[in-house]
Amino acid sequence: MPFRHATLPNGLTVIGETSPTARSVALGFFVRTGARDETTPESGVSHFLEHMAFKGTPRRSAEQVNLDFDRIGSSPNAWTSEENTVYYAAVLPEYMPKVTDILADILRPSLRQADFDTEKKVILEEIRRYQDQPGSVAWDHARTIYYATHPLANSVLGTLASVEALTRDQMQAYFTRRYAANNIILSAAGNYDFDQLLGLATEACSGWNTDTVGRTNRTEWAGTGGLHVRTREKVQQEYVLCLAGGPPSISRMRYAADTLALALGDDTGSRLYWALIDPGFADSADCSYSENDGSGISGTSFTCEPEATDDNLEIVRKVLKEVQRDSITADELKLAKTKIASRVVRGGERPMGRMQGIASAWAYTGEYRDVDTELANYEAVTAADVRAYLDAYPIDRSTIIAFGPAKSVDGVAGTAG
Amino acid sequence: MPFRHATLPNGLTVIGETSPTARSVALGFFVRTGARDETTPESGVSHFLEHMAFKGTPRRSAEQVNLDFDRIGSSPNAWTSEENTVYYAAVLPEYMPKVTDILADILRPSLRQADFDTEKKVILEEIRRYQDQPGSVAWDHARTIYYATHPLANSVLGTLASVEALTRDQMQAYFTRRYAANNIILSAAGNYDFDQLLGLATEACSGWNTDTVGRTNRTEWAGTGGLHVRTREKVQQEYVLCLAGGPPSISRMRYAADTLALALGDDTGSRLYWALIDPGFADSADCSYSENDGSGISGTSFTCEPEATDDNLEIVRKVLKEVQRDSITADELKLAKTKIASRVVRGGERPMGRMQGIASAWAYTGEYRDVDTELANYEAVTAADVRAYLDAYPIDRSTIIAFGPAKSVDGVAGTAG
């Protein structure tokens, strides 16, 4: 796949993979900012700002933004995480100029006071509703406890109090600081002409400001340790998460970490599947590696009936200890690599998948990785690589968080969660 | 895209579209049977049988089925509807022979009594849990009322009573009758060799029986008419569905029906969006056309606070009446066609999408339609086509079903639902 990249004088990066056989094109602006880049009084501003991008610009009302997406057969799409805020769309090739224009326009929103006040109510309601998703709330609790004083502890949604107190001027200041051109990547994949895209981006984005961007705290983090029990009565299941350190996104160890996580926690045929799911002890079990900027994390989790928590936690601790001591078998490694190859290939079948894939790789490492390179990187993982990863990031050195109706877990009394 | 098709001596149809630039291959067995093909005492057997396919064959235990899918980086996938039961997988090209072997094998399940008894408990639990999904339950109620004595009224899950009473011998008889080779299509899309696939299918499926298959009742159906209110207290929202007749899948009018549905009920920029969502009257609004074998259906639906039901229903009735009288504008038609083009192209980007698309088209019409043909079919829809569709299937001649906490709707008292 041909790949091109360029940087505008103001620092905006444009990257793109073209695929002449594709029938559509996916485009996205990756703003390298998220909850971890917020100060405490700003908590929730990244996500709130993402909403505000759709509330109008000097050139378009909120209604016009929706209408314009609609007219090219697309919809307003965006997401905010701890590290990134992303605005994207996939369209037929003929609408590439139009979608570039709309997306670039909404990245300079008006942030009108009246819209800000109205949207704040929407966000507050979203935070309230979020409490009905115990799985997500459990993860939020877990991250907060694990990361403690590290900025990756920050909540994407923020709290009712922080969002309530947020002012339009704070959002404007955050916007100016974090939505600077040199903190943004425009990524494209599919059927389009890179030079044309570059021309459109130059036209639409050259007026964007440049600022001192980056992140202050990117240290690795091995967690708080210990067992933390948060009791919430109206939840049906107990959610248990065992978090351990992992390689940062820039590390080549990420491939070994990903592979081990799949061998350990895939939804069929994994260690945890045989230990917890096949015998019917737990309702779900999972292991995943999340690459973060500066500090990765390995999360082993399960859900079960509250009464079964202690027994299951004992099993999981035993599994983690065994894996830490003996690693995985050659067969497990082979099976995990087969599964990953299938996922990499299938994940790259659509321009949308590729657009996000190349942007994420570029944002974290400044590298372009095509599907073949990514396949080769996983294929190259050896038993020695997995061993080296475990030695560097012991998976049994966990910070454990239980969230749910259990009043105590393994003798530790719960506090209200 | 090269397309090939062949029929084995026992009647099994093999169809396939090959795409040399694809990096994976999707395969599926489409059994042309579902809830509508069940007798009353058999209610739920199609879906139950789908579960049993994964419980073992003469060559593989249930565990071995899972392990074998796992080893090729795939998972057991299947679904059952009113009209079809489908088993499918997507894998890297090198695993095409293996996945064909596994899928063909599970289509001849052992149906052991002990497995049947165990799985029955799983199904009964699924039926109980299903009651917690009010949106789906509302649709089931609506279909049952609309189709009355037509077999499309049949429930896919069946009832607790029908599944409880079902015997293994009934399932065996249904299997022999409906899983005959001449009622099954093997469909493939992506990167593979059709002759190789045909050889594998011949080897794996030639021993399958042939039977007298087909469907007895395929008459068109215009609905029961009237307003039916089903009151269920523990649901938060009111679900309202207005069902009207539509062209059967074999009709060319399906393109006009699909286009009108999008103009009327797409989630942004549609008639219902402007009438119900933009002013904040309802929480969701939708219009969809479902192609069925012999009798299509158009469903206009919305959800709202129970107190707002009467007002919203009045608005929707007015919208349907106006559309029936004046059809849609040239702008609305153009907008809907743009959106559909984007969906057709993006839906066809993965082998999985193409495999299901060509199988569905073939099962219903015996036609092969590539992406370009399908695009041209939608592009060709004119205002006159939409008018002709409305004249043939008046969209305001609805059977209306309300499901939710409202004690009465538009003066009609609810019965327990």
XYZ file of N, CA and C in Angstrom, chain B residues 104-224:
363
model
N -19.232 -27.899 7.545
C -20.017 -28.994 6.953
C -20.294 -30.062 8.010
N -19.309 -30.319 8.845
C -19.480 -31.342 9.875
C -20.598 -30.975 10.861
N -20.575 -29.723 11.347
C -21.581 -29.358 12.367
C -22.980 -29.254 11.755
N -23.074 -29.210 10.426
C -24.407 -29.212 9.814
C -25.035 -30.620 9.805
N -24.288 -31.606 10.277
C -24.834 -32.964 10.499
C -24.606 -33.316 11.969
N -25.280 -32.627 12.891
C -25.020 -32.845 14.317
C -25.571 -34.184 14.808
N -25.015 -34.656 15.912
C -25.443 -35.948 16.467
C -26.824 -35.873 17.116
N -27.177 -34.717 17.651
C -28.461 -34.552 18.357
C -28.638 -35.623 19.433
N -27.640 -35.773 20.273
C -27.711 -36.757 21.364
C -28.715 -36.314 22.424
N -29.431 -37.286 22.968
C -30.481 -36.988 23.950
C -29.930 -36.188 25.140
N -28.790 -36.589 25.660
C -28.243 -35.917 26.855
C -27.921 -34.449 26.536
N -27.319 -34.208 25.364
C -27.003 -32.829 24.970
C -28.287 -32.027 24.763
N -29.281 -32.687 24.177
C -30.568 -32.041 23.940
C -31.168 -31.565 25.262
N -31.129 -32.441 26.267
C -31.710 -32.094 27.576
C -30.960 -30.928 28.225
N -29.633 -30.963 28.138
C -28.822 -29.897 28.737
C -29.070 -28.577 28.016
N -29.071 -28.630 26.680
C -29.202 -27.396 25.906
C -30.594 -26.808 26.054
N -31.585 -27.652 26.279
C -32.948 -27.135 26.476
C -32.976 -26.140 27.641
N -32.230 -26.444 28.690
C -32.176 -25.526 29.847
C -31.572 -24.180 29.442
N -30.558 -24.234 28.605
C -29.918 -23.000 28.130
C -30.919 -22.159 27.333
N -31.669 -22.827 26.473
C -32.648 -22.122 25.636
C -33.762 -21.513 26.512
N -34.240 -22.281 27.472
C -35.304 -21.769 28.346
C -34.818 -20.527 29.097
N -33.561 -20.577 29.523
C -32.976 -19.429 30.213
C -32.872 -18.239 29.246
N -32.515 -18.510 28.009
C -32.423 -17.445 26.998
C -33.796 -16.809 26.787
N -34.838 -17.621 26.758
C -36.194 -17.088 26.576
C -36.580 -16.207 27.767
N -36.203 -16.651 28.972
C -36.510 -15.838 30.171
C -35.763 -14.513 30.117
N -34.475 -14.575 29.812
C -33.667 -13.351 29.763
C -34.178 -12.381 28.700
N -34.688 -12.927 27.625
C -35.167 -12.143 26.492
C -36.236 -11.144 26.924
N -36.980 -11.500 27.959
C -38.026 -10.606 28.453
C -37.459 -9.282 28.954
N -36.163 -9.253 29.236
C -35.530 -8.010 29.693
C -35.157 -7.088 28.543
N -35.460 -7.479 27.305
C -35.139 -6.620 26.160
C -36.443 -6.103 25.565
N -36.988 -5.047 26.153
C -38.333 -4.610 25.756
C -38.448 -4.257 24.278
N -37.375 -3.724 23.688
C -37.439 -3.370 22.265
C -37.707 -4.597 21.402
N -37.029 -5.693 21.699
C -37.214 -6.922 20.923
C -38.577 -7.547 21.218
N -38.960 -7.527 22.478
C -40.263 -8.094 22.849
C -41.390 -7.319 22.160
N -41.232 -5.993 22.089
C -42.242 -5.172 21.409
C -42.376 -5.599 19.943
N -41.247 -5.803 19.274
C -41.278 -6.238 17.872
C -41.941 -7.606 17.730
N -41.657 -8.513 18.677
C -42.270 -9.841 18.625
C -43.788 -9.747 18.753
N -44.230 -8.953 19.722
C -45.674 -8.725 19.878
C -46.251 -8.177 18.572
N -45.564 -7.203 18.020
C -46.071 -6.534 16.824
C -46.185 -7.504 15.647
N -45.154 -8.308 15.452
C -45.193 -9.279 14.346
C -46.335 -10.272 14.532
N -46.493 -10.739 15.773
C -47.537 -11.719 16.062
C -48.911 -11.143 15.752
N -49.117 -9.888 16.144
C -50.423 -9.261 15.899
C -50.606 -8.975 14.411
N -49.572 -8.427 13.785
C -49.673 -8.057 12.373
C -49.920 -9.284 11.500
N -49.141 -10.337 11.721
C -49.221 -11.500 10.823
C -50.305 -12.495 11.220
N -50.822 -12.373 12.443
C -51.955 -13.205 12.884
C -51.782 -14.677 12.517
N -52.514 -15.159 11.510
C -52.466 -16.589 11.154
C -51.415 -16.917 10.097
N -50.713 -15.907 9.598
C -49.641 -16.136 8.612
C -48.433 -16.732 9.350
N -47.687 -17.663 8.733
C -46.543 -18.263 9.441
C -45.438 -17.278 9.822
N -45.416 -16.093 9.188
C -44.408 -15.103 9.604
C -44.698 -14.546 11.000
N -45.837 -14.930 11.578
C -46.124 -14.555 12.965
C -45.314 -15.393 13.957
N -44.762 -16.486 13.491
C -44.056 -17.413 14.405
C -42.855 -16.769 15.102
N -42.672 -17.121 16.359
C -41.556 -16.587 17.138
C -40.296 -17.426 16.928
N -39.163 -16.754 16.746
C -37.900 -17.468 16.540
C -37.513 -18.258 17.788
N -37.635 -17.629 18.953
C -37.240 -18.319 20.187
C -38.245 -19.389 20.600
N -39.513 -19.232 20.184
C -40.559 -20.101 20.706
C -40.947 -19.651 22.107
N -41.808 -20.385 22.743
C -42.233 -20.015 24.094
C -41.640 -21.004 25.095
N -41.697 -20.640 26.375
C -41.235 -21.561 27.411
C -41.969 -22.892 27.269
N -43.293 -22.829 27.017
C -44.099 -24.053 26.929
C -43.722 -24.889 25.706
N -43.562 -24.229 24.544
C -43.290 -25.012 23.333
C -41.906 -25.655 23.400
N -40.928 -24.917 23.913
C -39.575 -25.478 23.993
C -39.524 -26.574 25.061
N -40.208 -26.340 26.175
C -40.265 -27.339 27.251
C -40.823 -28.664 26.713
N -41.831 -28.577 25.857
C -42.515 -29.779 25.360
C -41.790 -30.454 24.186
N -40.837 -29.742 23.598
C -40.168 -30.267 22.400
C -39.353 -31.535 22.707
N -39.442 -32.529 21.822
C -38.653 -33.749 22.012
C -37.520 -33.821 20.991
N -36.569 -34.673 21.319
C -35.435 -34.876 20.419
C -35.904 -35.430 19.070
N -36.907 -36.309 19.120
C -37.403 -36.916 17.877
C -38.062 -35.873 16.976
N -38.772 -34.930 17.583
C -39.355 -33.844 16.777
C -38.246 -33.056 16.078
N -37.182 -32.763 16.845
C -36.073 -32.023 16.258
C -35.423 -32.820 15.122
N -35.262 -34.123 15.348
C -34.661 -34.984 14.323
C -35.507 -34.962 13.037
N -36.813 -35.024 13.208
C -37.708 -35.030 12.043
C -37.634 -33.689 11.304
N -37.631 -32.599 12.074
C -37.502 -31.262 11.478
C -36.168 -31.151 10.740
N -35.117 -31.638 11.378
C -33.788 -31.589 10.767
C -33.775 -32.317 9.427
N -34.287 -33.542 9.407
C -34.275 -34.351 8.176
C -35.045 -33.649 7.052
N -36.155 -33.036 7.443
C -37.016 -32.374 6.477
C -36.397 -31.079 5.944
N -35.840 -30.273 6.852
C -35.435 -28.919 6.482
C -33.948 -28.761 6.177
N -33.099 -29.628 6.746
C -31.669 -29.530 6.464
C -31.271 -30.445 5.305
N -32.225 -30.718 4.412
C -31.918 -31.474 3.202
C -30.972 -30.644 2.337
N -30.097 -31.326 1.611
C -29.072 -30.629 0.808
C -29.687 -29.625 -0.158
N -30.834 -29.974 -0.724
C -31.445 -29.071 -1.713
C -32.146 -27.871 -1.062
N -32.008 -27.730 0.253
C -32.523 -26.543 0.937
C -31.387 -25.682 1.487
N -30.166 -25.984 1.049
C -28.982 -25.324 1.633
C -28.107 -24.699 0.550
N -27.603 -23.503 0.860
C -26.657 -22.819 -0.026
C -25.340 -22.656 0.726
N -24.250 -23.071 0.096
C -22.929 -22.758 0.645
C -22.423 -21.534 -0.105
N -22.139 -20.463 0.624
C -21.718 -19.209 0.002
C -20.302 -18.847 0.439
N -19.523 -18.292 -0.488
C -18.160 -17.881 -0.151
C -17.844 -16.544 -0.802
N -16.979 -15.770 -0.164
C -16.503 -14.515 -0.759
C -15.109 -14.229 -0.235
N -14.299 -13.594 -1.084
C -12.957 -13.231 -0.665
C -11.907 -13.930 -1.499
N -10.787 -14.250 -0.857
C -9.645 -14.808 -1.560
C -9.589 -16.335 -1.420
N -10.041 -17.048 -2.436
C -10.050 -18.519 -2.424
C -10.246 -18.984 -3.859
N -10.125 -20.288 -4.057
C -10.311 -20.852 -5.402
C -11.644 -21.596 -5.438
N -12.518 -21.202 -6.360
C -13.863 -21.781 -6.376
C -13.835 -23.280 -6.652
N -12.971 -23.725 -7.562
C -12.920 -25.159 -7.872
C -12.479 -25.974 -6.654
N -11.540 -25.410 -5.913
C -11.105 -26.097 -4.699
C -12.270 -26.201 -3.716
N -12.998 -25.083 -3.558
C -14.145 -25.070 -2.650
C -15.176 -26.111 -3.075
N -15.438 -26.168 -4.383
C -16.428 -27.111 -4.900
C -15.989 -28.547 -4.610
N -14.704 -28.812 -4.762
C -14.174 -30.144 -4.453
C -14.368 -30.478 -2.979
N -14.077 -29.526 -2.113
C -14.226 -29.747 -0.671
C -15.690 -29.972 -0.306
N -16.581 -29.177 -0.923
C -18.007 -29.310 -0.633
C -18.525 -30.667 -1.115
N -18.046 -31.097 -2.283
C -18.463 -32.398 -2.822
C -18.064 -33.511 -1.857
N -16.828 -33.411 -1.383
C -16.318 -34.416 -0.457
C -17.121 -34.426 0.856
N -17.377 -33.225 1.379
C -17.982 -33.139 2.716
C -19.500 -33.303 2.702
N -20.176 -32.938 1.614
C -21.638 -32.812 1.661
C -22.390 -33.761 0.737
N -21.680 -34.562 -0.055
C -22.385 -35.398 -1.034
C -23.288 -36.433 -0.389
N -22.984 -36.805 0.845
C -23.814 -37.802 1.517
C -25.099 -37.237 2.127
N -25.282 -35.924 2.042
C -26.461 -35.310 2.661
C -27.723 -35.680 1.889
N -28.814 -35.858 2.624
C -30.083 -36.276 2.000
C -30.727 -35.176 1.162
N -31.603 -35.619 0.271
C -32.429 -34.718 -0.523
C -33.867 -34.916 -0.037
N -34.665 -33.852 -0.074
C -36.052 -34.008 0.387
C -36.941 -33.063 -0.410
N -38.232 -33.183 -0.201
C -39.152 -32.222 -0.795
C -39.124 -30.992 0.096
N -38.583 -29.894 -0.409
C -38.461 -28.721 0.449
C -39.307 -27.579 -0.109
N -39.152 -26.413 0.448
C -39.924 -25.264 -0.010
C -40.838 -24.785 1.113
N -41.733 -23.884 0.758
C -42.615 -23.279 1.764
C -44.039 -23.313 1.268
N -44.964 -23.668 2.138
C -46.353 -23.750 1.700
C -47.009 -22.377 1.625
N -46.858 -21.598 2.676
C -47.569 -20.327 2.721
C -46.666 -19.137 2.439
N -46.762 -18.616 1.235
C -45.932 -17.469 0.877
C -46.792 -16.313 0.371
N -48.041 -16.271 0.800
C -48.949 -15.225 0.330
C -48.571 -13.857 0.890
N -48.929 -12.822 0.136
C -48.717 -11.454 0.640
C -49.710 -11.198 1.765
N -49.396 -10.210 2.574
C -50.152 -10.002 3.804
C -50.193 -8.518 4.104
N -51.372 -7.970 4.311
C -51.479 -6.521 4.532
C -51.740 -6.165 5.989
N -51.685 -7.167 6.866
C -51.814 -6.880 8.291
C -53.232 -6.954 8.802
N -53.318 -7.008 10.111
C -54.594 -7.144 10.807
C -55.336 -5.813 10.882
